[in-house]
Short mmCIF file of C-alpha atoms and ligand atoms in Angstrom, two decimals:
data_model
loop_
_atom_site.label_atom_id
_atom_site.label_comp_id
_atom_site.label_asym_id
_atom_site.label_seq_id
_atom_site.Cartn_x
_atom_site.Cartn_y
_atom_site.Cartn_z
CA MET A 267 -0.13 -0.08 -0.12
CA THR A 268 1.18 3.41 -0.97
CA LYS A 269 2.58 5.13 2.19
CA SER A 270 0.30 9.53 1.72
CA VAL A 271 2.83 11.83 2.52
CA LYS A 272 1.78 15.05 2.50
CA PRO A 273 4.89 17.75 1.71
CA MET A 274 6.01 20.62 4.10
CA ARG A 275 6.63 24.15 3.78
CA ILE A 276 8.11 26.35 5.90
CA ALA A 277 6.53 29.08 6.65
CA GLY A 278 7.92 31.56 9.10
CA VAL A 279 10.93 32.03 11.18
CA GLY A 280 12.29 34.02 13.75
CA TYR A 281 15.18 35.04 16.31
CA SER A 282 16.36 36.53 19.71
CA VAL A 283 18.73 37.19 21.20
CA PRO A 284 19.72 38.49 24.84
CA LYS A 285 21.06 41.85 24.49
CA THR A 286 23.89 41.79 27.89
CA VAL A 287 26.89 41.16 26.08
CA VAL A 288 30.21 38.88 27.41
CA THR A 289 33.68 39.94 25.18
CA ASN A 290 35.98 37.12 25.74
CA ASP A 291 38.55 40.18 26.95
CA ASP A 292 35.84 40.21 30.04
CA LEU A 293 36.32 36.50 30.32
CA THR A 294 39.69 37.81 31.33
CA LYS A 295 38.52 38.53 34.84
CA LEU A 296 37.31 35.70 35.06
CA TYR A 297 40.08 32.87 34.75
CA GLU A 298 43.62 32.82 33.16
CA THR A 299 42.62 33.75 28.68
CA SER A 300 42.94 35.65 26.10
CA ASP A 301 40.83 36.82 23.37
CA GLU A 302 43.83 35.73 21.01
CA TRP A 303 43.52 32.40 22.74
CA ILE A 304 40.00 31.90 22.32
CA TYR A 305 39.74 32.78 18.87
CA THR A 306 42.03 31.42 16.49
CA ARG A 307 40.86 28.68 18.31
CA THR A 308 36.91 29.22 18.58
CA GLY A 309 36.28 32.02 15.70
CA ILE A 310 34.57 33.68 19.03
CA LYS A 311 34.41 37.52 20.28
CA GLU A 312 31.39 38.01 22.56
CA ARG A 313 28.29 36.34 22.97
CA ARG A 314 24.76 36.68 24.40
CA VAL A 315 23.80 36.17 27.99
CA VAL A 316 21.07 35.88 30.14
CA SER A 317 20.51 38.51 32.70
CA GLY A 318 18.29 39.38 35.35
CA ASN A 319 15.37 36.83 35.24
CA GLU A 320 15.03 37.03 31.63
CA SER A 321 15.50 33.70 30.80
CA ALA A 322 15.14 31.05 27.50
CA ILE A 323 11.49 31.42 27.10
CA ASP A 324 11.63 34.93 27.54
CA LEU A 325 13.50 34.84 23.91
CA GLY A 326 11.86 31.07 22.36
CA PHE A 327 7.88 33.75 22.88
CA GLU A 328 10.45 36.08 21.43
CA ALA A 329 12.08 33.93 18.47
CA ALA A 330 8.22 32.00 18.11
CA LYS A 331 6.01 35.55 17.37
CA GLN A 332 8.25 36.43 14.75
CA ALA A 333 7.98 33.58 13.12
CA ILE A 334 4.35 33.04 13.64
CA GLU A 335 4.21 36.40 11.94
CA LYS A 336 6.12 36.14 8.87
CA SER A 337 4.25 32.88 8.48
CA GLY A 338 1.10 34.74 8.30
CA PHE A 339 -1.54 32.79 10.30
CA LYS A 340 -2.39 33.52 14.21
CA ALA A 341 -1.53 32.47 17.06
CA GLU A 342 -4.64 29.95 16.83
CA ASP A 343 -3.79 28.37 14.50
CA ILE A 344 -0.36 26.85 15.58
CA ASP A 345 -1.68 23.09 16.15
CA CYS A 346 1.31 21.02 17.59
CA VAL A 347 4.40 22.93 19.60
CA ILE A 348 7.93 21.44 19.84
CA ALA A 349 11.11 22.77 21.38
CA ALA A 350 14.07 21.71 21.15
CA ALA A 351 15.39 22.62 24.76
CA SER A 352 18.67 21.87 26.04
CA ALA A 353 19.29 23.64 28.94
CA PRO A 354 15.81 25.24 29.73
CA PRO A 355 15.48 27.17 33.05
CA GLN A 356 12.58 24.37 33.48
CA LEU A 357 12.67 21.03 32.85
CA TYR A 358 9.40 20.38 33.19
CA PRO A 359 6.65 22.19 32.59
CA ALA A 360 8.43 21.82 29.09
CA LEU A 361 9.60 24.77 27.30
CA ALA A 362 6.82 24.47 24.47
CA CYS A 363 4.26 24.70 27.25
CA ASN A 364 5.75 28.37 28.46
CA ILE A 365 5.82 29.67 24.75
CA GLN A 366 2.08 27.56 23.83
CA ALA A 367 0.74 29.41 26.98
CA ARG A 368 2.30 33.15 26.40
CA LEU A 369 1.45 33.46 22.61
CA GLY A 370 -2.18 32.49 23.52
CA ILE A 371 -1.93 29.04 21.54
CA PRO A 372 -5.17 26.74 22.08
CA ASP A 373 -4.96 25.90 25.09
CA PHE A 374 -5.73 22.02 24.74
CA VAL A 375 -2.20 22.15 21.07
CA PRO A 376 0.34 19.69 22.70
CA SER A 377 3.21 20.88 23.09
CA PHE A 378 6.42 19.01 24.33
CA ASP A 379 10.69 19.19 24.80
CA LEU A 380 12.72 17.50 22.69
CA THR A 381 16.72 16.63 23.53
CA ALA A 382 18.91 16.66 20.71
CA ALA A 383 21.23 19.79 22.85
CA CYS A 384 22.22 21.18 19.56
CA THR A 385 20.77 18.72 16.51
CA GLY A 386 17.70 19.91 18.48
CA LEU A 387 15.80 22.08 15.72
CA ILE A 388 17.11 19.23 12.57
CA TYR A 389 15.44 16.71 14.65
CA ALA A 390 11.91 19.20 15.38
CA LEU A 391 12.23 19.19 12.01
CA GLN A 392 12.83 15.57 11.61
CA VAL A 393 9.75 14.68 13.82
CA ALA A 394 7.57 17.57 12.75
CA ARG A 395 7.72 16.65 8.38
CA GLY A 396 6.43 12.57 10.26
CA LEU A 397 3.56 14.61 11.52
CA ILE A 398 2.56 17.09 8.91
CA GLY A 399 2.84 14.35 5.92
CA SER A 400 1.01 11.93 8.39
CA GLY A 401 -2.00 14.68 8.13
CA LEU A 402 -2.15 14.14 11.87
CA TYR A 403 -1.78 17.95 12.83
CA LYS A 404 -0.76 20.97 9.87
CA ASN A 405 1.40 24.45 11.51
CA ILE A 406 3.35 23.72 13.62
CA LEU A 407 5.45 26.08 15.84
CA LEU A 408 9.43 25.10 16.66
CA VAL A 409 11.79 26.77 19.02
CA ALA A 410 14.87 26.37 20.30
CA ALA A 411 16.27 28.19 23.41
CA ASP A 412 18.46 27.60 25.75
CA ASN A 413 20.12 30.07 28.58
CA ASN A 414 23.56 28.15 28.40
CA SER A 415 25.14 30.80 30.59
CA ARG A 416 23.31 29.64 33.27
CA LEU A 417 24.09 25.76 32.74
CA VAL A 418 27.75 25.98 32.41
CA ASP A 419 30.84 26.34 34.98
CA TRP A 420 31.53 29.47 34.25
CA GLU A 421 34.86 28.57 36.34
CA ASP A 422 35.76 26.14 33.90
CA ARG A 423 37.14 27.96 30.62
CA GLY A 424 37.60 24.64 28.55
CA THR A 425 33.59 25.16 27.88
CA SER A 426 32.40 28.60 29.24
CA ILE A 427 34.01 30.37 26.36
CA LEU A 428 31.93 28.81 23.83
CA PHE A 429 28.18 28.94 24.90
CA GLY A 430 26.29 32.15 24.80
CA ASP A 431 22.62 32.49 24.73
CA GLY A 432 19.07 32.50 22.29
CA ALA A 433 16.37 31.14 20.80
CA GLY A 434 15.06 30.20 17.17
CA ALA A 435 11.04 28.88 15.62
CA PHE A 436 10.53 28.37 12.28
CA VAL A 437 7.01 28.04 11.77
CA VAL A 438 6.10 25.47 9.41
CA THR A 439 3.11 23.84 7.94
CA GLU A 440 1.40 21.08 4.98
CA ALA A 441 3.20 22.76 1.34
CA GLU A 442 -0.81 22.90 -0.11
CA ASP A 443 0.73 24.01 -3.46
CA GLY A 444 2.50 20.83 -3.61
CA VAL A 445 6.33 21.30 -2.97
CA ASP A 446 7.68 20.63 -0.03
CA ASP A 447 10.91 23.03 1.15
CA ILE A 448 12.29 19.87 2.28
CA LEU A 449 14.34 18.18 -0.75
CA ALA A 450 16.19 16.31 2.27
CA LEU A 451 16.16 15.05 6.44
CA ASP A 452 17.96 12.82 7.95
CA VAL A 453 19.34 12.66 11.87
CA ARG A 454 21.20 9.53 13.35
CA ALA A 455 22.18 9.42 17.38
CA ASP A 456 25.89 7.50 18.87
CA GLY A 457 24.75 7.18 22.52
CA GLY A 458 27.70 4.91 23.16
CA ILE A 459 29.86 7.88 22.50
CA GLY A 460 27.85 10.32 24.85
CA GLN A 461 29.89 11.04 27.68
CA TYR A 462 31.41 13.34 25.29
CA ILE A 463 29.62 16.11 26.13
CA TYR A 464 27.10 16.10 28.97
CA MET A 465 25.27 17.47 31.86
CA ASN A 466 24.11 15.39 35.11
CA MET A 467 20.28 16.93 37.12
CA PRO A 468 20.55 17.41 40.21
CA GLY A 469 19.10 15.08 43.63
CA LYS A 470 20.21 12.94 45.97
CA ASN A 471 19.00 8.74 46.97
CA CYS A 472 16.18 8.59 49.63
CA PRO A 473 17.87 9.77 52.92
CA LEU A 474 17.05 6.34 54.35
CA VAL A 475 19.13 4.37 51.83
CA GLU A 476 22.93 4.41 50.80
CA PRO A 477 23.22 8.28 49.29
CA CYS A 478 25.02 8.31 45.96
CA ASP A 479 28.00 10.31 44.45
CA GLU A 480 26.96 13.87 44.74
CA VAL A 481 26.10 15.26 41.54
CA ASP A 482 27.70 18.31 39.15
CA SER A 483 25.15 19.63 37.00
CA HIS A 484 27.14 21.63 35.01
CA ILE A 485 28.03 21.53 31.38
CA HIS A 486 30.76 19.24 30.67
CA MET A 487 32.52 18.55 27.00
CA ALA A 488 35.52 16.21 25.79
CA GLY A 489 36.34 19.69 23.34
CA ARG A 490 38.90 17.48 21.65
CA ASP A 491 36.61 14.75 21.29
CA VAL A 492 33.98 16.82 19.84
CA TYR A 493 36.04 18.16 17.21
CA LYS A 494 37.42 14.37 15.98
CA PHE A 495 34.82 13.03 16.04
CA VAL A 496 33.39 16.14 14.00
CA VAL A 497 36.24 16.68 12.32
CA THR A 498 36.41 13.25 11.09
CA THR A 499 31.79 12.43 10.67
CA LEU A 500 30.70 15.62 9.44
CA PRO A 501 31.76 16.27 6.12
CA ASN A 502 31.02 12.67 4.47
CA TYR A 503 27.86 12.91 5.77
CA VAL A 504 26.36 15.77 4.23
CA ASP A 505 27.57 15.03 1.70
CA LYS A 506 25.27 11.78 1.80
CA CYS A 507 22.34 14.45 2.28
CA ILE A 508 23.07 16.58 -0.95
CA ALA A 509 22.95 12.82 -3.06
CA ASP A 510 20.06 11.75 -1.16
CA ALA A 511 18.73 15.36 -2.01
CA GLY A 512 19.16 14.46 -5.81
CA MET A 513 21.48 17.22 -5.95
CA LYS A 514 25.71 18.72 -6.21
CA ALA A 515 27.42 21.05 -3.44
CA GLU A 516 27.06 23.12 -5.93
CA ASP A 517 23.31 23.21 -6.78
CA ILE A 518 23.54 24.56 -3.23
CA ASP A 519 23.12 28.36 -2.11
CA TYR A 520 23.93 27.93 0.73
CA LEU A 521 25.74 26.16 3.94
CA ILE A 522 23.83 26.70 7.06
CA PRO A 523 25.66 25.11 9.63
CA HIS A 524 25.08 24.77 14.02
CA GLN A 525 27.57 27.21 14.94
CA ALA A 526 30.10 25.56 18.26
CA ASN A 527 33.55 26.87 16.09
CA GLN A 528 34.85 28.30 12.81
CA ARG A 529 37.27 25.74 12.63
CA ILE A 530 34.77 23.86 12.17
CA ILE A 531 32.62 25.45 9.77
CA GLU A 532 35.74 26.45 7.24
CA ALA A 533 36.15 21.68 7.19
CA LEU A 534 32.70 21.64 6.08
CA GLN A 535 33.01 24.77 3.16
CA GLN A 536 36.56 23.06 2.14
CA ARG A 537 34.53 20.22 1.35
CA LEU A 538 31.75 21.19 -0.47
CA GLY A 539 33.90 24.03 -1.98
CA TYR A 540 32.09 26.19 -0.93
CA SER A 541 33.56 29.96 -1.27
CA ASP A 542 32.74 32.02 1.85
CA GLU A 543 29.70 34.26 0.85
CA LYS A 544 27.82 30.14 0.56
CA VAL A 545 28.79 29.86 4.07
CA ILE A 546 27.32 31.88 7.15
CA SER A 547 28.94 31.74 9.99
CA ASN A 548 28.44 34.47 12.81
CA ILE A 549 29.37 32.73 15.40
CA LYS A 550 32.04 35.53 15.91
CA TYR A 551 28.81 37.64 18.04
CA TYR A 552 26.80 35.24 19.31
CA GLY A 553 28.68 31.35 20.47
CA ASN A 554 27.44 28.72 20.86
CA THR A 555 24.03 29.02 20.89
CA SER A 556 22.48 25.43 20.41
CA ALA A 557 19.81 24.32 18.42
CA ALA A 558 18.94 28.24 17.97
CA SER A 559 22.58 28.45 16.65
CA ILE A 560 20.74 27.30 12.15
CA PRO A 561 17.66 29.56 12.67
CA ILE A 562 19.62 32.73 14.47
CA ALA A 563 22.37 32.43 11.36
CA LEU A 564 19.28 31.69 8.21
CA LYS A 565 17.53 34.82 9.77
CA GLU A 566 20.38 37.01 10.55
CA GLY A 567 22.15 36.22 7.94
CA VAL A 568 18.73 37.33 5.49
CA GLU A 569 18.74 40.47 7.04
CA LYS A 570 22.15 41.56 7.13
CA GLY A 571 21.92 40.60 3.76
CA LYS A 572 24.11 38.13 2.92
CA ILE A 573 21.22 35.35 1.93
CA LYS A 574 19.08 35.72 -0.39
CA LEU A 575 15.45 34.47 0.05
CA GLY A 576 13.66 31.93 -3.38
CA SER A 577 17.10 29.28 -2.57
CA THR A 578 18.12 26.73 -0.94
CA ALA A 579 20.05 25.58 1.98
CA ILE A 580 22.58 22.96 3.74
CA LEU A 581 21.24 23.07 7.47
CA CYS A 582 23.82 20.46 9.71
CA GLY A 583 24.30 20.45 13.02
CA PHE A 584 26.02 18.05 16.07
CA GLY A 585 26.03 18.04 19.79
CA ALA A 586 25.85 16.51 22.84
CA GLY A 587 23.93 12.87 22.80
CA MET A 588 26.41 12.55 20.41
CA THR A 589 23.68 14.34 17.97
CA TRP A 590 23.70 14.62 14.33
CA GLY A 591 21.81 16.03 11.61
CA ALA A 592 21.55 17.80 8.27
CA ALA A 593 18.37 19.07 5.90
CA VAL A 594 19.17 20.75 2.66
CA VAL A 595 15.88 22.37 2.06
CA ARG A 596 14.29 25.18 0.49
CA LEU A 597 13.76 29.03 1.42
CA ARG A 598 10.82 30.08 0.10
CA GLU A 599 10.78 34.44 -0.59
CA GLY A 600 9.00 36.50 2.90
CA ILE A 601 9.89 33.42 5.39
CA CYS A 602 11.96 35.90 7.23
O1 UT7 B 787 28.12 22.03 20.13
C1 UT7 B 787 28.57 22.03 21.40
C2 UT7 B 787 29.75 21.47 20.01
N1 UT7 B 787 31.35 21.50 21.58
C3 UT7 B 787 32.11 21.77 20.21
O2 UT7 B 787 32.60 21.37 18.82
C4 UT7 B 787 33.51 21.95 20.66
C5 UT7 B 787 34.72 21.32 19.62
N2 UT7 B 787 35.66 21.68 20.44
C6 UT7 B 787 36.40 22.62 20.66
O3 UT7 B 787 36.00 23.82 19.87
C7 UT7 B 787 37.79 22.89 21.05
O4 UT7 B 787 37.95 22.07 21.65
C8 UT7 B 787 37.73 23.88 22.13
C9 UT7 B 787 37.97 25.02 21.64
C10 UT7 B 787 36.50 23.53 23.39
C11 UT7 B 787 39.45 24.06 23.26
O5 UT7 B 787 40.98 23.67 22.37
P1 UT7 B 787 41.73 23.11 21.84
O6 UT7 B 787 42.44 23.26 20.86
O7 UT7 B 787 40.99 21.25 22.85
O8 UT7 B 787 41.88 22.65 23.48
P2 UT7 B 787 42.62 21.88 24.59
O9 UT7 B 787 41.37 22.08 25.12
O10 UT7 B 787 43.05 19.93 24.07
O11 UT7 B 787 42.85 22.06 25.67
C12 UT7 B 787 45.15 23.06 24.85
C13 UT7 B 787 45.11 23.85 26.26
C14 UT7 B 787 45.31 22.83 27.60
O12 UT7 B 787 46.82 23.47 28.76
P3 UT7 B 787 47.63 22.46 28.15
O13 UT7 B 787 47.01 21.07 29.52
O14 UT7 B 787 48.24 21.90 27.52
O15 UT7 B 787 49.23 23.41 29.70
C15 UT7 B 787 44.32 23.76 28.74
O16 UT7 B 787 44.00 24.44 29.52
O17 UT7 B 787 44.31 25.15 26.36
C16 UT7 B 787 44.17 25.14 27.73
N3 UT7 B 787 42.96 26.62 27.90
C17 UT7 B 787 42.79 27.28 27.70
N4 UT7 B 787 44.14 27.68 27.79
C18 UT7 B 787 43.68 29.69 27.03
C19 UT7 B 787 41.40 25.71 27.41
N5 UT7 B 787 40.70 26.54 27.43
C20 UT7 B 787 41.92 27.43 27.26
C21 UT7 B 787 41.45 29.27 27.45
N6 UT7 B 787 41.77 30.46 28.22
N7 UT7 B 787 40.25 30.04 27.36
#
């Protein structure tokens, strides 16, 4: 029996970052480091961080509001909310539930978080594709929002230099014109190397039993292992995703990668043989904003005139899990 798979359209994109900037020079007040060390190894000059009671919920709300406005839908048209959240202010209620309520999305609409760290938005696209493709839901809001700055260990100079806070959002919908914006999409995971990046939940055993070891609930990362894994895995993987779309690298207009390290972005650029104009990088100003980094790079790229819509792009990401994923997508006019 042939399955009915409905095509999906990317209808709107939004992003939001906090106003507060922490530069590499600012970090020299916390530990021994330098702008030169950080910039040459990562491409990062500064990152944005939440302050006071601001959180990923506020950032996610703003990004989602923009994405809905751009999509031409109203909050009441959204029939499912999926949030990619790995460093949210609360484990529950889910970030998606917080955003559903703040936006006035009807109070029965299913809303849930998924945890795929920095690959979260590509995982959310894959889940949404299944839900829209099967006809279960029609207009899905995808939000990626993390306040990493609350969860890094500000005494760990190997990890805290990398992360920043931010949010990004997509509205995806059934493509009623029959044109699928998803030309290829794939997500993967290898839990066997999960120890490369992890964050424990805090907690203690019941006082009536033997105590468990004290846990540290900061983000931990074996930076060198992550780096090696990504540069050996991702370029081949991205090639495969492009082939799955029935395309060649030169047929695609832009590479919009997860912003984790400029050297990783350059390794992908080299493999694809792309000129600088085709590669979207804003890591210099935001650091690694986890799953939000791709929509932030996309929308900011359009605002700054680096990306022209009515084009195609390859999105690719990787993160804790380890997870990774890539999508070849159509970027229609008017989505940003
Ligand atoms: O979405 C999350 C994905 N994560 C990533 O993509 C991370 C990928 N990995 C990386 O980007 C790099 O591994 C880092 C930028 C995190 C680190 O660079 P590295 O070249 O791998 O440095 P390292 O951790 O091997 O450390 C080299 C040296 C060490 O000193 P010794 O032991 O050689 O004396 C560190 O203590 O650099 C030292 N170091 C620093 N020095 C100045 C580590 N962090 C710093 C720092 N400033 N901030």
